[in-house]
Amino acid sequence: MRSHPRARRPAGAVSAAVLALASCGSDPSTLSPRGTGAREIAVLWWVMFALGTAVFALVVVLLVRVARHRRPHADEHRDDERSGHRWILWGGVVLPVVVVVPLSFLTLVIGERLADEPDGDAVEIEVIGNQFWWEVRYPGTDAVTANEIHIPVDREARITMTSADVVHSLWVPSLHGKVDLIPGEETEIVLDAVEAGTYEGLCAEFCGIQHTHMRLLVVAHPEDEFEEWLAREAGQARPPRTAEARAGGQVFDDVGCGSCHTVRGTDAVGQVGPDLTHIGSRLTLGANTIPNTRGHLGGWIANSQQIKPGNRMPPSVLEGPELIALLEYLEGLE
Ligand code: CUA
């Protein structure tokens, strides 16, 4: 798990090298499961791997034997024919049945368990897929965030999903399998994490030019920390505390950021891009494309098209001091 220093750096261009280093969270691997769903899937994977390996080894042994087999004499032909039929029976019928039947049974059992209803105390969360980011809502509260799903550790979360545009697919390999987000329909996945931590997820369905940069983080907190986070996230934006931040808030209004973004408690109520009410406390920007530091945020606002071409945010034409004030304002939205 990589840590996320929130260093204050001067605004500047973002190079491809920085982009390559920027993603955050544990390595997304199905083979290091940290959720109940992923553990079930990993069991199935290892069983399939073991059976596949055994069959492969058997085939190699047989191949070697055949290669070393001497050519039969004419009077041995009849025996060979009978043994050929035996091979077809054992290798073509018995072996596949012995391998496929238990595997199908195990797949059905595990598939059935993965489709179980969540526990009564499960956290309800809504996720809406957008090109190319994830909106995350907590029904019953005002909390809305983006590209981060916060859950309590050791407690299930029922994630109800849909899409605002095209088909996406939510996949957090360490926690569970993939489920599609489909426009006009609701799908569901039950996530849990058995260990507190940050887990990397991604979009697993090609959805356009920035599909690769449609990533997310699942942050599993101890219960009290989760409740604290949710209460803060549900609250309105903190008013700017410094003169520069107040000036930045004015820049935010003047250049029209609020026509695409919401900052709860202000006049900004746009619905096109992510809710920015608590942008200052997010771990990453651009759907886990770059870390949320002052330099990266400045680069993103100046021209996010250079970082993530094809996203819906236009480049800005701010003067240096305006940009710095705006950064001060946004970083204060914790
Ligand atoms: Cu969204 Cu791929």
Coordinates of C-alpha atoms and ligand atoms in Angstrom, one line a residue:
M1 CA 0.0 0.0 0.0
R2 CA 1.5 3.3 -1.0
S3 CA 1.1 6.4 1.1
H4 CA -0.1 9.7 -0.2
P5 CA 1.9 12.7 0.8
R6 CA -0.2 15.8 0.5
A7 CA 2.8 18.0 -0.1
R8 CA 2.2 21.6 -1.2
R9 CA 4.0 22.1 -4.5
P10 CA 4.0 25.0 -6.9
A11 CA 1.6 24.8 -9.8
G12 CA 3.2 23.4 -12.9
A13 CA 2.9 21.2 -15.9
V14 CA 2.4 17.4 -15.4
S15 CA 4.8 15.2 -17.2
A16 CA 4.0 11.7 -18.5
A17 CA 6.6 10.4 -16.0
V18 CA 4.6 11.8 -13.1
L19 CA 1.4 10.4 -14.5
A20 CA 3.0 7.0 -14.6
L21 CA 3.8 7.2 -10.9
A22 CA 0.6 8.8 -9.9
S23 CA -1.9 6.1 -9.2
C24 CA -2.6 5.2 -5.6
G25 CA -3.8 2.3 -3.6
S26 CA -2.9 -1.4 -3.2
D27 CA -1.9 -3.3 -6.3
P28 CA -5.2 -4.5 -7.7
S29 CA -4.8 -8.2 -7.7
T30 CA -7.3 -11.0 -7.5
L31 CA -4.6 -13.2 -6.0
S32 CA -4.3 -11.0 -2.8
P33 CA -8.0 -11.1 -1.8
R34 CA -9.0 -8.8 1.1
G35 CA -12.8 -9.1 0.7
T36 CA -15.2 -12.0 1.1
G37 CA -16.2 -12.0 -2.6
A38 CA -12.6 -11.9 -3.8
R39 CA -11.7 -14.8 -1.4
E40 CA -14.4 -17.0 -2.9
I41 CA -13.3 -16.1 -6.4
A42 CA -9.6 -16.8 -5.5
V43 CA -10.5 -20.3 -4.2
L44 CA -12.2 -21.0 -7.6
W45 CA -9.2 -19.6 -9.4
W46 CA -6.7 -21.8 -7.5
V47 CA -8.8 -24.9 -8.1
M48 CA -9.0 -24.2 -11.8
F49 CA -5.3 -23.5 -11.9
A50 CA -4.5 -26.8 -10.1
L51 CA -6.8 -28.9 -12.3
G52 CA -5.4 -27.1 -15.4
T53 CA -1.9 -27.8 -14.3
A54 CA -2.6 -31.5 -13.6
V55 CA -4.2 -32.0 -17.1
F56 CA -1.4 -30.1 -18.8
A57 CA 1.2 -32.3 -17.0
L58 CA -0.7 -35.4 -18.0
V59 CA -0.8 -34.4 -21.6
V60 CA 3.0 -33.6 -21.6
V61 CA 3.7 -37.1 -20.2
L62 CA 1.5 -38.8 -22.8
L63 CA 3.1 -36.7 -25.5
V64 CA 6.6 -37.8 -24.5
R65 CA 5.4 -41.5 -24.3
V66 CA 3.9 -41.3 -27.8
A67 CA 7.1 -39.7 -29.2
R68 CA 9.2 -42.5 -27.8
H69 CA 6.8 -45.3 -28.9
R70 CA 8.3 -47.7 -31.5
R71 CA 6.4 -48.4 -34.7
P72 CA 4.2 -51.5 -34.2
H73 CA 4.7 -54.8 -36.1
A74 CA 1.9 -55.8 -38.4
D75 CA 0.6 -58.5 -35.9
E76 CA 0.4 -55.9 -33.1
H77 CA -2.0 -53.7 -35.1
R78 CA -5.2 -55.2 -33.7
D79 CA -4.0 -54.7 -30.1
D80 CA -3.1 -51.1 -30.9
E81 CA -6.6 -50.4 -32.2
R82 CA -8.2 -51.7 -29.0
S83 CA -5.9 -49.6 -26.9
G84 CA -6.7 -46.6 -29.1
H85 CA -10.4 -47.0 -28.3
R86 CA -9.5 -47.2 -24.6
W87 CA -7.6 -43.9 -24.8
I88 CA -10.6 -42.2 -26.5
L89 CA -12.9 -43.5 -23.7
W90 CA -10.6 -42.4 -20.8
G91 CA -9.1 -39.3 -22.3
G92 CA -12.1 -38.0 -24.3
V93 CA -15.0 -38.9 -22.0
V94 CA -13.9 -39.9 -18.4
L95 CA -11.2 -37.3 -17.9
P96 CA -13.3 -34.3 -19.1
V97 CA -16.3 -35.5 -17.0
V98 CA -14.1 -35.9 -13.9
V99 CA -12.6 -32.4 -14.4
V100 CA -15.6 -30.4 -15.6
V101 CA -18.4 -31.7 -13.4
P102 CA -16.8 -30.8 -10.0
L103 CA -15.6 -27.5 -11.4
S104 CA -19.1 -26.6 -12.7
F105 CA -20.5 -27.6 -9.3
L106 CA -18.0 -25.4 -7.5
T107 CA -18.7 -22.5 -9.8
L108 CA -22.4 -22.8 -9.2
V109 CA -22.0 -22.9 -5.4
I110 CA -19.6 -20.0 -5.3
G111 CA -21.7 -18.0 -7.8
E112 CA -24.8 -18.6 -5.6
R113 CA -22.9 -17.4 -2.5
L114 CA -21.7 -14.3 -4.3
A115 CA -25.3 -13.4 -5.1
D116 CA -26.4 -13.6 -1.5
E117 CA -28.4 -10.7 -0.1
P118 CA -26.2 -8.4 2.1
D119 CA -26.5 -8.3 5.9
G120 CA -29.2 -6.1 7.5
D121 CA -26.7 -3.6 8.7
A122 CA -25.0 -3.1 5.3
V123 CA -24.1 0.4 4.3
E124 CA -26.1 1.6 1.3
I125 CA -24.1 3.4 -1.4
E126 CA -25.0 4.5 -5.0
V127 CA -22.4 4.7 -7.7
I128 CA -23.1 6.4 -11.1
G129 CA -20.7 5.8 -13.9
N130 CA -19.7 8.7 -16.1
Q131 CA -17.2 9.1 -18.9
F132 CA -14.7 8.9 -17.2
W133 CA -15.3 9.1 -13.5
W134 CA -17.4 7.6 -10.7
E135 CA -20.0 9.6 -8.7
V136 CA -20.5 8.1 -5.3
R137 CA -23.6 8.9 -3.2
Y138 CA -24.7 7.9 0.3
P139 CA -28.5 7.7 0.3
G140 CA -30.1 9.2 3.4
T141 CA -27.3 11.7 3.7
D142 CA -26.1 14.6 1.6
A143 CA -22.7 13.0 1.1
V144 CA -21.6 13.0 -2.6
T145 CA -18.1 12.3 -3.6
A146 CA -16.2 11.1 -6.7
N147 CA -13.8 8.3 -7.5
E148 CA -13.5 7.1 -3.8
I149 CA -15.9 4.7 -2.2
H150 CA -15.4 4.8 1.6
I151 CA -16.7 1.8 3.5
P152 CA -16.4 0.6 7.1
V153 CA -14.1 -2.4 7.5
D154 CA -15.7 -5.8 8.3
R155 CA -19.2 -4.6 7.4
E156 CA -20.9 -5.1 4.0
A157 CA -21.7 -2.3 1.7
R158 CA -24.5 -2.7 -0.9
I159 CA -23.4 -0.7 -4.0
T160 CA -26.3 0.0 -6.3
M161 CA -25.1 1.1 -9.7
T162 CA -26.2 2.7 -12.9
S163 CA -24.6 4.7 -15.7
A164 CA -25.2 8.3 -17.0
D165 CA -23.9 7.5 -20.4
V166 CA -22.4 4.3 -21.7
V167 CA -21.7 0.8 -20.1
H168 CA -18.9 0.8 -17.5
S169 CA -17.8 -2.0 -15.2
L170 CA -16.8 -1.6 -11.6
W171 CA -13.9 -3.9 -10.6
V172 CA -12.0 -3.8 -7.4
P173 CA -9.9 -7.0 -7.8
S174 CA -8.8 -7.4 -4.2
L175 CA -12.4 -7.1 -3.0
H176 CA -14.7 -8.7 -5.5
G177 CA -15.4 -9.5 -9.2
K178 CA -16.8 -7.2 -11.9
V179 CA -20.3 -5.9 -12.3
D180 CA -21.4 -3.7 -15.2
L181 CA -23.0 -0.2 -14.8
I182 CA -25.7 0.0 -17.4
P183 CA -27.6 3.2 -18.5
G184 CA -31.3 3.0 -17.5
E185 CA -30.8 -0.1 -15.3
E186 CA -29.7 -0.8 -11.8
T187 CA -27.1 -3.4 -10.9
E188 CA -25.7 -4.3 -7.5
I189 CA -22.6 -5.6 -5.9
V190 CA -21.9 -6.3 -2.2
L191 CA -18.4 -5.2 -1.2
D192 CA -16.6 -5.8 2.1
A193 CA -13.0 -5.5 3.2
V194 CA -11.6 -7.7 6.0
E195 CA -8.7 -5.3 6.5
A196 CA -8.6 -1.5 6.7
G197 CA -6.8 0.0 3.8
T198 CA -7.0 1.6 0.4
Y199 CA -7.9 -0.7 -2.5
E200 CA -7.5 0.2 -6.2
G201 CA -10.3 -0.3 -8.6
L202 CA -10.9 0.3 -12.3
C203 CA -13.4 0.4 -15.1
A204 CA -13.3 -3.0 -16.7
E205 CA -15.5 -2.3 -19.8
F206 CA -14.1 -0.2 -22.6
C207 CA -16.1 3.1 -22.4
G208 CA -14.2 5.5 -24.6
I209 CA -10.9 7.3 -25.0
Q210 CA -10.0 7.6 -21.3
H211 CA -11.3 4.2 -20.2
T212 CA -7.8 3.4 -18.8
H213 CA -7.9 6.5 -16.6
M214 CA -11.3 5.7 -15.1
R215 CA -10.0 4.3 -11.9
L216 CA -11.2 4.6 -8.3
L217 CA -10.2 3.8 -4.7
V218 CA -12.1 1.9 -2.1
V219 CA -11.1 3.2 1.3
A220 CA -12.0 0.8 4.2
H221 CA -12.0 2.5 7.6
P222 CA -12.5 1.3 11.1
E223 CA -16.2 1.8 12.0
D224 CA -15.8 5.1 14.0
E225 CA -13.5 6.6 11.5
F226 CA -16.0 5.8 8.7
E227 CA -18.8 7.5 10.6
E228 CA -16.6 10.5 11.1
W229 CA -15.8 10.6 7.4
L230 CA -19.4 10.3 6.4
A231 CA -20.5 13.1 8.8
R232 CA -17.9 15.4 7.4
E233 CA -18.6 14.4 3.8
A234 CA -22.3 15.0 4.3
G235 CA -21.7 18.5 5.6
Q236 CA -21.6 21.7 3.5
A237 CA -18.4 23.3 2.3
R238 CA -16.3 25.1 4.8
P239 CA -16.3 28.9 4.2
P240 CA -12.9 30.2 3.0
R241 CA -10.7 31.2 5.9
T242 CA -8.0 33.4 4.3
A243 CA -8.3 36.5 2.1
E244 CA -6.6 34.6 -0.8
A245 CA -9.1 31.7 -0.5
R246 CA -12.0 34.2 -0.5
A247 CA -10.5 35.7 -3.7
G248 CA -10.2 32.1 -5.1
G249 CA -13.9 31.6 -4.4
Q250 CA -14.6 34.7 -6.4
V251 CA -12.5 33.4 -9.3
F252 CA -14.4 30.1 -9.0
D253 CA -17.7 32.0 -9.5
D254 CA -16.4 34.4 -12.1
V255 CA -15.0 31.8 -14.5
G256 CA -18.1 29.7 -14.2
C257 CA -16.8 26.5 -12.5
G258 CA -20.1 26.3 -10.7
S259 CA -22.0 25.6 -14.0
C260 CA -20.4 22.2 -14.1
H261 CA -19.5 21.5 -10.4
T262 CA -21.4 21.6 -7.1
V263 CA -20.0 23.1 -3.9
R264 CA -22.7 22.4 -1.4
G265 CA -23.6 25.5 0.6
T266 CA -22.7 27.9 -2.2
D267 CA -24.3 29.0 -5.5
A268 CA -22.3 26.3 -7.4
V269 CA -24.8 23.6 -8.3
G270 CA -23.5 22.2 -11.6
Q271 CA -24.1 18.6 -12.3
V272 CA -21.7 17.9 -15.2
G273 CA -18.5 17.2 -13.2
P274 CA -17.7 15.8 -9.8
D275 CA -19.1 17.5 -6.6
L276 CA -16.2 19.6 -5.2
T277 CA -17.6 20.3 -1.7
H278 CA -14.7 18.3 -0.1
I279 CA -12.3 18.2 -3.0
G280 CA -9.4 19.2 -0.6
S281 CA -9.7 15.9 1.3
R282 CA -9.7 13.6 -1.8
L283 CA -6.7 11.4 -2.4
T284 CA -6.5 11.7 -6.1
L285 CA -7.7 13.8 -9.1
G286 CA -9.0 12.8 -12.5
A287 CA -10.4 9.5 -11.3
N288 CA -7.1 8.3 -9.7
T289 CA -5.0 9.6 -12.6
I290 CA -2.9 12.0 -10.5
P291 CA -2.4 12.6 -6.7
N292 CA -4.3 15.5 -5.2
T293 CA -1.4 17.9 -4.6
R294 CA -1.3 21.6 -5.3
G295 CA 0.9 21.1 -8.3
H296 CA -1.2 18.5 -9.9
L297 CA -4.4 20.3 -9.1
G298 CA -3.0 23.5 -10.7
G299 CA -1.9 21.5 -13.8
W300 CA -5.3 19.9 -14.0
I301 CA -7.2 23.2 -13.9
A302 CA -4.8 24.9 -16.3
N303 CA -5.2 22.1 -18.9
S304 CA -6.6 18.8 -17.9
Q305 CA -6.7 17.8 -21.6
Q306 CA -3.0 17.4 -21.5
I307 CA -3.3 15.0 -18.6
K308 CA -6.4 13.1 -19.6
P309 CA -7.3 14.0 -23.2
G310 CA -11.0 13.7 -24.0
N311 CA -12.3 14.4 -20.5
R312 CA -15.1 16.9 -20.4
M313 CA -13.3 19.7 -18.5
P314 CA -12.1 22.5 -20.8
P315 CA -8.7 24.2 -20.4
S316 CA -8.7 27.5 -18.4
V317 CA -7.3 30.9 -19.2
L318 CA -6.4 32.0 -15.7
E319 CA -3.6 34.4 -14.9
G320 CA -1.0 33.0 -12.4
P321 CA -2.3 34.9 -9.3
E322 CA -5.9 33.9 -10.1
L323 CA -4.9 30.3 -10.4
I324 CA -3.1 30.3 -7.1
A325 CA -6.0 31.9 -5.3
L326 CA -8.3 29.3 -6.8
L327 CA -6.0 26.5 -5.6
E328 CA -6.1 28.1 -2.1
Y329 CA -9.9 28.0 -2.2
L330 CA -10.2 24.5 -3.5
E331 CA -7.6 23.1 -1.1
G332 CA -9.6 24.7 1.8
L333 CA -12.6 22.6 0.8
E334 CA -11.7 19.8 3.1
Ligands
CUA1 CU1 -15.7 3.4 -17.9 CU2 -14.2 1.9 -19.1

